[in-house]
Coordinates of C-alpha atoms in Angstrom, one line a residue:
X1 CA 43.8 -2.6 19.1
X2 CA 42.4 -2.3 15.5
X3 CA 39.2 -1.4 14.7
X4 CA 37.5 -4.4 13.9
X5 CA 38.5 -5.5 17.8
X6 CA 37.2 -2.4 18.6
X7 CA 34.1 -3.3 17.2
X8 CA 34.0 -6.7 18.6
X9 CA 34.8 -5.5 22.2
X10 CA 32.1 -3.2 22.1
X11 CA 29.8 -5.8 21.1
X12 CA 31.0 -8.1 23.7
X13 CA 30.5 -4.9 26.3
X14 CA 26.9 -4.3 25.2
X15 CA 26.1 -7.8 25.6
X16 CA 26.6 -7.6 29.0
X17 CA 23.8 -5.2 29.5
X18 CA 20.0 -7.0 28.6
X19 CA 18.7 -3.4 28.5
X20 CA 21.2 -3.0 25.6
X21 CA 20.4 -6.1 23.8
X22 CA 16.3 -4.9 24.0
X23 CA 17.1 -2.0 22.9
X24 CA 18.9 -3.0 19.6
X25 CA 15.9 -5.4 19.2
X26 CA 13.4 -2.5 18.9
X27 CA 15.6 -0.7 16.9
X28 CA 15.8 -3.4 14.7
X29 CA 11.9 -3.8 14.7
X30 CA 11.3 -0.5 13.6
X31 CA 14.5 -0.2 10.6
X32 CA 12.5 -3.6 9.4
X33 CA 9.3 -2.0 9.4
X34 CA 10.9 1.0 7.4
X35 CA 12.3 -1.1 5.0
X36 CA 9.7 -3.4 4.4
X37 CA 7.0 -0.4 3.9
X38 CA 9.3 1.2 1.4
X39 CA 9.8 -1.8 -0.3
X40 CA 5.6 -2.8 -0.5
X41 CA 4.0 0.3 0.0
X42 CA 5.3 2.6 -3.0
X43 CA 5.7 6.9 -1.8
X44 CA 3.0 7.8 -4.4
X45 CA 0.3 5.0 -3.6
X46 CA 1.1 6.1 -0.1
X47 CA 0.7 9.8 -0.5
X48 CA -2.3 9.2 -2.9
X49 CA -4.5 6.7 -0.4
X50 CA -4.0 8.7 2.7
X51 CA -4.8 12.4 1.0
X52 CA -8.0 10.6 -0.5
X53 CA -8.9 7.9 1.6
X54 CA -10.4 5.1 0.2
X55 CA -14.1 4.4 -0.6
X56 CA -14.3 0.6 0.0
X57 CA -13.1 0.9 3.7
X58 CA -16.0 1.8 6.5
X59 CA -15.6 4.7 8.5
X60 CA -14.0 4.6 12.0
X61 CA -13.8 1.0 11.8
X62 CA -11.9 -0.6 14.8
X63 CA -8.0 -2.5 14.4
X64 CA -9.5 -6.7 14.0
X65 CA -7.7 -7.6 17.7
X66 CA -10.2 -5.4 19.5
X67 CA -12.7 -7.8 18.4
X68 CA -11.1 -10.4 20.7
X69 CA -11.8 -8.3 23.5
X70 CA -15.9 -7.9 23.0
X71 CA -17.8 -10.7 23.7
X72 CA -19.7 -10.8 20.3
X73 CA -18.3 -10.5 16.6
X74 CA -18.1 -7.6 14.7
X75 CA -18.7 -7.9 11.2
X76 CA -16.4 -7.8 8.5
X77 CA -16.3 -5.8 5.1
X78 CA -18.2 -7.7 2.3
X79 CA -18.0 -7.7 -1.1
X80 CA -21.0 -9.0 -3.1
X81 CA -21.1 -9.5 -6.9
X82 CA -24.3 -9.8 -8.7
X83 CA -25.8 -12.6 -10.8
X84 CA -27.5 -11.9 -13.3
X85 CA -31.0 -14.1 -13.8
X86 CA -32.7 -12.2 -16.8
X87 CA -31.1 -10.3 -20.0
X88 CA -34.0 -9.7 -22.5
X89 CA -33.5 -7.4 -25.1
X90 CA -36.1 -5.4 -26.9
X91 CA -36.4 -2.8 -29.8
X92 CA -34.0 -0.2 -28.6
X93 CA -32.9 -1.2 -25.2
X94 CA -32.6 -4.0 -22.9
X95 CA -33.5 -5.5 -19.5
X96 CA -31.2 -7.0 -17.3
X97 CA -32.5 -8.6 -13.8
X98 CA -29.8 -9.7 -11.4
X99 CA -29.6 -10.8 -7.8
X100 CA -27.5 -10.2 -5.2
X101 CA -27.1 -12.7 -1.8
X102 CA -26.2 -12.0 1.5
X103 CA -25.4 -14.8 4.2
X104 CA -25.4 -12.7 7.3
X105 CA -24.2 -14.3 10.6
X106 CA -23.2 -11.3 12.6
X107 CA -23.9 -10.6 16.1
X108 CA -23.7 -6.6 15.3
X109 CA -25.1 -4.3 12.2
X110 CA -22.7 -3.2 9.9
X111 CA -21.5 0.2 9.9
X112 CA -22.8 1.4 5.9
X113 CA -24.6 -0.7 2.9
X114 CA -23.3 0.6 -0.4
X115 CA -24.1 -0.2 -3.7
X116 CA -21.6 0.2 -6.7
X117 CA -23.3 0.3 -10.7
X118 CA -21.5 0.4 -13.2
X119 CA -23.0 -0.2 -17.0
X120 CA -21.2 -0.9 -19.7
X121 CA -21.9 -0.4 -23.5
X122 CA -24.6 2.5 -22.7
X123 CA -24.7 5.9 -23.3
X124 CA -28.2 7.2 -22.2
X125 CA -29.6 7.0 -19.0
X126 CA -31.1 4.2 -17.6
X127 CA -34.0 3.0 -14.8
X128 CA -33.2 0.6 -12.1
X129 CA -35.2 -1.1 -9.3
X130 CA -34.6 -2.5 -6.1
X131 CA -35.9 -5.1 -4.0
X132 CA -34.5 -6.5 -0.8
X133 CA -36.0 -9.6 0.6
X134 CA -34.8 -10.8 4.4
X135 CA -35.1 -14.6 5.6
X136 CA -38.7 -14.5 7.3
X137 CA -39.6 -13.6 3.7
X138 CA -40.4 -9.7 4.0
X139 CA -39.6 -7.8 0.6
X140 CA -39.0 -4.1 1.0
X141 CA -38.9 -2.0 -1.8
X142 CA -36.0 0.0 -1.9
X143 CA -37.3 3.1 -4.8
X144 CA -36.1 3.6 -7.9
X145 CA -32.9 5.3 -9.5
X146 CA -31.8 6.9 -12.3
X147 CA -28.5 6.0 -13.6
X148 CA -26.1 7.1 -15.7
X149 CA -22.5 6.4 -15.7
X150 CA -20.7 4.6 -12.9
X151 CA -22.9 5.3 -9.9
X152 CA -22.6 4.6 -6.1
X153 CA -25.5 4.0 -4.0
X154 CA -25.4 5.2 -0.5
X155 CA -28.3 3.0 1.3
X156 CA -27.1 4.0 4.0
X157 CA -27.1 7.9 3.5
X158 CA -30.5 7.4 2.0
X159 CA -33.0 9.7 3.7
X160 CA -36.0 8.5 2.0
X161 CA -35.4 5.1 2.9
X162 CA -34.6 5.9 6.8
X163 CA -38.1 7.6 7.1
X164 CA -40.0 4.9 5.8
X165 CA -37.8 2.3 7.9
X166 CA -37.6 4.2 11.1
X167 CA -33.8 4.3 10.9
X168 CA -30.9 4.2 8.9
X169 CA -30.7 1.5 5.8
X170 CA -28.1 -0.8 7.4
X171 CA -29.9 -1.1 10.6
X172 CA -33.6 -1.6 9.5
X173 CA -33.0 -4.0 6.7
X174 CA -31.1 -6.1 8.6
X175 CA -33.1 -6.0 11.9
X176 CA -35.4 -8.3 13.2
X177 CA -39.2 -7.5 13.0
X178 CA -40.2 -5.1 15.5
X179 CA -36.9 -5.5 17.6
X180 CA -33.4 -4.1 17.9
X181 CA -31.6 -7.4 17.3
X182 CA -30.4 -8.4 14.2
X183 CA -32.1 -11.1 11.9
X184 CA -29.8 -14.0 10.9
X185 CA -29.8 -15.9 7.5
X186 CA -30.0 -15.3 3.6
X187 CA -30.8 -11.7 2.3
X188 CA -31.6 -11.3 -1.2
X189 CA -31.0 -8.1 -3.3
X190 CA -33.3 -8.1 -6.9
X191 CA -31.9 -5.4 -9.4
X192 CA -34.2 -4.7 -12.3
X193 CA -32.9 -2.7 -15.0
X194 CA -34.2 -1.0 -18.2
X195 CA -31.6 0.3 -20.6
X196 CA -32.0 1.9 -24.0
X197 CA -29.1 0.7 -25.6
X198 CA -29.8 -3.3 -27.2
X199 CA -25.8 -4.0 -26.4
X200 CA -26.1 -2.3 -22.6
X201 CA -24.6 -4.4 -19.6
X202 CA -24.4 -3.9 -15.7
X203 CA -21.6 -4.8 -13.4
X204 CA -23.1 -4.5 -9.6
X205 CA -21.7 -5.1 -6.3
X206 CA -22.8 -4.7 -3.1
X207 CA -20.4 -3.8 -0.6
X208 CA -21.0 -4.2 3.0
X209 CA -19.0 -2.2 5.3
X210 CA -17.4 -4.2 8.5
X211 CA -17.2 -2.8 12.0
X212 CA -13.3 -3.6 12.1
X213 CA -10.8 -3.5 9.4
X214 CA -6.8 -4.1 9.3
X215 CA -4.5 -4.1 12.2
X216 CA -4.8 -0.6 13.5
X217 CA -8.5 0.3 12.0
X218 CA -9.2 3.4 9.9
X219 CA -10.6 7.4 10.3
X220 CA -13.0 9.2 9.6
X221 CA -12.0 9.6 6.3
X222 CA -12.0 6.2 5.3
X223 CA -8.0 5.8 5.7
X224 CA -6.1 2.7 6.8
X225 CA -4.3 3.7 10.0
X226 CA -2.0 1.2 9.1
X227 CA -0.5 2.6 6.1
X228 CA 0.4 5.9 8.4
X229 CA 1.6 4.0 11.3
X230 CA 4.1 2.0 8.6
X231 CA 4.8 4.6 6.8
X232 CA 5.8 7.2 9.3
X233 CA 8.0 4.5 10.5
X234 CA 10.6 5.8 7.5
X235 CA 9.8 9.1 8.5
X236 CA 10.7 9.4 11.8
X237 CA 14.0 7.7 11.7
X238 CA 14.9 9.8 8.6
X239 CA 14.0 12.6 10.4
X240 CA 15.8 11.3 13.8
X241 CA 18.6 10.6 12.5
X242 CA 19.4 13.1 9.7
X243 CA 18.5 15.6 12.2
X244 CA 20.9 14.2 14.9
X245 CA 23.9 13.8 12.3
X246 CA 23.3 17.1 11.1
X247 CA 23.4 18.7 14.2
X248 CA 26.2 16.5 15.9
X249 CA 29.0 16.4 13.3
X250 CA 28.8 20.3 12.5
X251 CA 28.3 21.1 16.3
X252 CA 31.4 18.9 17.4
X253 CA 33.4 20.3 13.7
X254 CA 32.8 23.6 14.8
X255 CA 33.7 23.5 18.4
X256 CA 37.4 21.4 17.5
X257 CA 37.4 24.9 14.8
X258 CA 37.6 27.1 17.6
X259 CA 39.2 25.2 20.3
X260 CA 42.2 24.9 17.6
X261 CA 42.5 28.5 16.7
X262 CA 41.2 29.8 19.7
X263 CA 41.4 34.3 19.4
X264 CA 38.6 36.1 17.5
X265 CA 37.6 32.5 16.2
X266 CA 36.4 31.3 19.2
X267 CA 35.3 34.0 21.0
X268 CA 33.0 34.4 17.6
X269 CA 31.6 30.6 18.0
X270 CA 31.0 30.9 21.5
X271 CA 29.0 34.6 21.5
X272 CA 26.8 32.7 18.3
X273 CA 26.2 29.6 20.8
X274 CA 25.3 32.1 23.6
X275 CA 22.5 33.4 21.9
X276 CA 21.4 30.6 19.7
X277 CA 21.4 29.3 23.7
X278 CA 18.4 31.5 24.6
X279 CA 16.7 31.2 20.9
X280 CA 13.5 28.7 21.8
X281 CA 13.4 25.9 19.0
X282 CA 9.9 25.1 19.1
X283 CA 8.9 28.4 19.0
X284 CA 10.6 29.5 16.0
X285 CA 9.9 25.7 14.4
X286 CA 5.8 26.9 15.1
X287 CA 6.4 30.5 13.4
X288 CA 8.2 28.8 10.2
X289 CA 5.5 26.5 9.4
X290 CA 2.8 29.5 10.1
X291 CA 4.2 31.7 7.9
X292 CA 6.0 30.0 5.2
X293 CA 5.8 26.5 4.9
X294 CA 5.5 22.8 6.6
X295 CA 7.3 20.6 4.5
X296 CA 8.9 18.0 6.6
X297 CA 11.6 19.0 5.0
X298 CA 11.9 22.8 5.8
X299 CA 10.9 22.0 9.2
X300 CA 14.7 19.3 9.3
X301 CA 16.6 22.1 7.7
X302 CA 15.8 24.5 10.2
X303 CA 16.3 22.3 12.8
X304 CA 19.9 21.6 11.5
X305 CA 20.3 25.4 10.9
X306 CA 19.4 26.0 14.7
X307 CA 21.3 23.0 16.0
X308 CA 24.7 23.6 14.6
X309 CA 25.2 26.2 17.3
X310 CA 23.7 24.8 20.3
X311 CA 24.7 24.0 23.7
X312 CA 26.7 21.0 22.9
X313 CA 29.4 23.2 21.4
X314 CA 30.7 23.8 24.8
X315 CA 30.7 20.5 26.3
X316 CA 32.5 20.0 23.1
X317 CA 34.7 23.0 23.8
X318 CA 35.7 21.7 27.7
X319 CA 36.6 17.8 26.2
X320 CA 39.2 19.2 23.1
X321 CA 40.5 22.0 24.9
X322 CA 42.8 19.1 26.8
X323 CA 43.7 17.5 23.5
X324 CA 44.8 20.6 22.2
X325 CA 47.4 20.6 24.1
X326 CA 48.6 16.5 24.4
X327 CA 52.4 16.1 23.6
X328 CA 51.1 13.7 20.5
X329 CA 49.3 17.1 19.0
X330 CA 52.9 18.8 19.5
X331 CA 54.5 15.7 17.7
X332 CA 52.1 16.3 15.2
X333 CA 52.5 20.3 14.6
X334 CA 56.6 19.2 14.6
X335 CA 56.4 16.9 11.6
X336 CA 54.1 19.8 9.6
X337 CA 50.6 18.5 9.6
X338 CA 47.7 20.8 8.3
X339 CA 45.6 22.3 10.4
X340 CA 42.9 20.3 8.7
X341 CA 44.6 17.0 9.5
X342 CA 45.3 17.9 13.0
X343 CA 41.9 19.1 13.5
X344 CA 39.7 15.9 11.8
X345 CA 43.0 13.3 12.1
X346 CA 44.0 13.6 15.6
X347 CA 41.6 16.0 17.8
X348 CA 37.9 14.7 16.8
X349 CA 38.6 10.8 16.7
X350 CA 39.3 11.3 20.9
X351 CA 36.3 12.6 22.1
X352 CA 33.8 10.4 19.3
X353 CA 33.3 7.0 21.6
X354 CA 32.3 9.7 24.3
X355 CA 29.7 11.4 22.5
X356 CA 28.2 7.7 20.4
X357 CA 26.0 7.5 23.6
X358 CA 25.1 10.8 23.6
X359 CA 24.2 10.7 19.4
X360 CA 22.1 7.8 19.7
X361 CA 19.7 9.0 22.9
X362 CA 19.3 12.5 20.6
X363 CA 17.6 10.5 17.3
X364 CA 14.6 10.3 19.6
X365 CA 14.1 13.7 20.6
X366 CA 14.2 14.7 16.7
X367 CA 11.5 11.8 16.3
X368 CA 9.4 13.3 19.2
X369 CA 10.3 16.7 18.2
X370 CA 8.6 15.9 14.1
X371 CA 5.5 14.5 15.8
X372 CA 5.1 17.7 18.0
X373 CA 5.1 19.9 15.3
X374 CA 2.3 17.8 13.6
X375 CA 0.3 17.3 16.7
X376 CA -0.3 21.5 16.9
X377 CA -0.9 20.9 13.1
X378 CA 2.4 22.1 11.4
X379 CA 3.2 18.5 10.4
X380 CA 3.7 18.1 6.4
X381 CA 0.1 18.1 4.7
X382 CA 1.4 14.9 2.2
X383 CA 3.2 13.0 4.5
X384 CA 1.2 10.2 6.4
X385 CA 2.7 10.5 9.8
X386 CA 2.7 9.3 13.5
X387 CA 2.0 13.0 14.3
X388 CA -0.2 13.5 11.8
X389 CA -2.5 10.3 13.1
X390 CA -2.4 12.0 17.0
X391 CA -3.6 15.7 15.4
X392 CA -6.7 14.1 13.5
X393 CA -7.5 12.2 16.5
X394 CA -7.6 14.9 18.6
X395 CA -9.3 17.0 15.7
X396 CA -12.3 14.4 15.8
X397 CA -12.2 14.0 20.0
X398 CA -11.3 10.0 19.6
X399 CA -10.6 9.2 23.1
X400 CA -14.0 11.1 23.8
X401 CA -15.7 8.6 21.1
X402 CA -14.2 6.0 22.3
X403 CA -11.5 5.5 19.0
X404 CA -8.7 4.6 21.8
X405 CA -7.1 2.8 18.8
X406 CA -6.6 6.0 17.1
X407 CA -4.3 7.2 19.9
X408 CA -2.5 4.1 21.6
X409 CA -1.0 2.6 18.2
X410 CA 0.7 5.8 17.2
X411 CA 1.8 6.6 21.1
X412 CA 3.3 3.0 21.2
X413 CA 5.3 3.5 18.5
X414 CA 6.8 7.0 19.8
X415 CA 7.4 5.0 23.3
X416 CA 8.9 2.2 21.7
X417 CA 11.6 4.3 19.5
X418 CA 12.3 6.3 22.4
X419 CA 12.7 3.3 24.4
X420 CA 14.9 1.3 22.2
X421 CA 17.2 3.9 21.4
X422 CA 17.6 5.4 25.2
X423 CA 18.3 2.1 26.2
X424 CA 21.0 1.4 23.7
X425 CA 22.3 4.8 24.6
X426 CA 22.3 4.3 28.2
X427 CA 24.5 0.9 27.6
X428 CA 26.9 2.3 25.5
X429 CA 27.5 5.1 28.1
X430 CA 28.8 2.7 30.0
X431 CA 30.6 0.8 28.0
X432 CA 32.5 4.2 26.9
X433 CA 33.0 5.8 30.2
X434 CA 34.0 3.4 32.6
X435 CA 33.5 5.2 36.0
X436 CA 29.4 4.6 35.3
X437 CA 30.4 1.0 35.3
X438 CA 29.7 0.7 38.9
X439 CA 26.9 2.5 39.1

């Protein structure tokens, strides 16, 4: 049978097993998501966004589908760009008068009003005014600001304003009179400006922050879960399955190394595997990052390094020491083959369809294994993880603040790559090793 039957046997095989066809399908799911972040989402606009966050998204906003579930609608980020009404110049400065409007048809408040200023063509400071005006006609003077340079204005965070309104900026100017409810209809922002430059300008926008944002909402630093949850998509399979190659092809090399020369050679292999045995992984993973470094990449190098001599070298050991001594490895040694060639040519090909089940069912433990170490806080500091999501939410007590978002969307994905590939696993160890056929 060549191998491109072997191929298509195997397929047919598989396709006898609907766990097995599932399971490819989440696999595929997730290499798509990989390669479509990598494609859109470039490594240092991804490293960039998530060690900064981003100032135009709200602050533990939820994922948009949990608004489907709550029976009124959260609001959405806003952005608001200022006309401007008046621009009257006069010796040595000008005055600029603009207006911003807000249709507001929320059921809920927002969760921060924030004003971004940014003149142009001005070098000194200048004097601005504001003046919010709600639909039953109220005007409430929001003070006066100095500006200079490209400013934002917290409303919000504004503690002057929260005494005189009783509570925070984006609740009382948006409330109804003497109520908790919130007051429907046009709102009205006046800016009134005095520069000192004749040539001066003012770009304003007011940005209203949304209760919900994206598909899987943001933190408390103003991050989009999303880009995490896709990008440590990449990340975990790298990690997975560099990690499970690594370890798999030198474990099984090694063990066919001393199963072929047997003497001082094996007896050396197998008293290393015997203590690397008793050597805990996680452990030593936990001291490494503590005292040296957690680069997502030191952290797969040492689990390599610790893998090569690991417990599968003697499963490995009990399958080739058979082969050794088939009649066809005799025929072999007769016409003068290499050790080499005997060793990767004739030994190793016999035992691989055995241990494909047992390589794909070990890319998930690697996966959970990287997401571990970041969830006791030894993930890489850069890298925008699944890990990395489930230690900040535990850092900031979600579940207790009710942020279940935080923690099911990262958790789903772990469950769903564990799933896929220990499914496909599972099918192929059938498919290899007939007497589970049955079962």
């Amino acid at each position: 049978m060549n191998l491109g039957m072997g191929h298509r046997e195997t397929w047919a095989e598989l396709r006898r097993y609907p766990s097995a066809l599932a399971g490819v399908a989440l696999i595929l799911l997730l290499v798509a998501l990989a390669l479509h972040t990598l494609a859109t989402v470039p490594y240092d606009q991804a490293v960039a966004s998530w060690r900064s966050g981003e100032a135009r998204l709200p602050v533990n906003a939820r994922p948009l589908w949990s608004d489907w579930l709550s029976p009124g609608r959260a609001p959405r980020s806003q952005s608001l760009i200022a006309e401007t009404l008046e621009s009257e110049a006069f010796p040595g400065g000008r005055r600029l008068t603009q207006r911003i409007a807000l249709d507001y048809a929320y059921d809920d408040f927002p969760s921060e009003l924030a004003l971004f200023l940014t003149p142009r063509n001005s070098e000194r400071a200048a004097f601005l005014r504001l003046t919010w005006r709600t639909p039953d006609g109220r005007e409430i003077n929001l003070g006066n600001r100095r500006l200079v340079g490209e400013t934002r204005v917290a409303l919000s965070q504004d503690r002057t304003l929260e005494r005189r309104l009783g509570r925070p900026a984006h609740l009382g100017l948006l409330a109804a009179p003497g109520g908790e409810a919130v007051l429907s209809g046009r709102y009205t922002l006046t800016l009134e400006a005095v520069f000192f430059d004749p040539d001066a300008e003012l770009a304003s926008e007011l940005l209203l922050y949304g209760r919900v944002h994206g598909l899987a909402g943001t933190d408390h630093q103003r991050r989009d879960l999303g880009l995490a949850l896709r990008w440590g998509t990449p990340i975990a399979l790298a990690f997975g399955l560099v990690a499970a190659v690594g370890t798999t092809l030198s474990t099984l090399v090694i063990a066919a190394v001393g199963v072929w020369y047997r003497g001082w050679v094996d007896a050396l292999i197998q008293r290393l595997t015997e203590v690397n045995m008793i050597l805990p992984l996680l452990p030593i993973l936990v001291m490494v990052g503590t005292l040296y470094s957690t680069s997502i990449w030191l952290m797969l190098g040492v689990v390599v390094a610790l893998g090569i001599f690991s417990a599968g070298i003697k499963t490995y050991r009990a399958m080739l020491l058979p082969i050794r001594e088939a009649p066809y490895i005799e025929a072999a040694r007769a016409y003068g083959a290499s050790h080499l060639r005997i060793v990767m040519r004739y030994m190793l090909p016999r035992i691989l369809p055995v241990l494909i089940p047992t390589f794909v069912t070990l890319i998930p433990t690697f996966v959970f294994l990287e997401a571990s170490l970041a969830v006791l806080g030894l993930g890489d500091p850069v890298l925008p993880t699944w890990g990395k999501v489930l230690n900040d939410a535990q850092a900031q007590s979600a579940l207790y603040n009710g942020y279940y978002y935080w923690v099911l969307a990262p958790a789903a994905l772990l469950m769903l790559s564990g799933l896929g590939f220990a499914m496909l696993g599972f099918a192929l160890d059938r498919v290899f090793n007939p007497r589970l056929r049955s079962l």
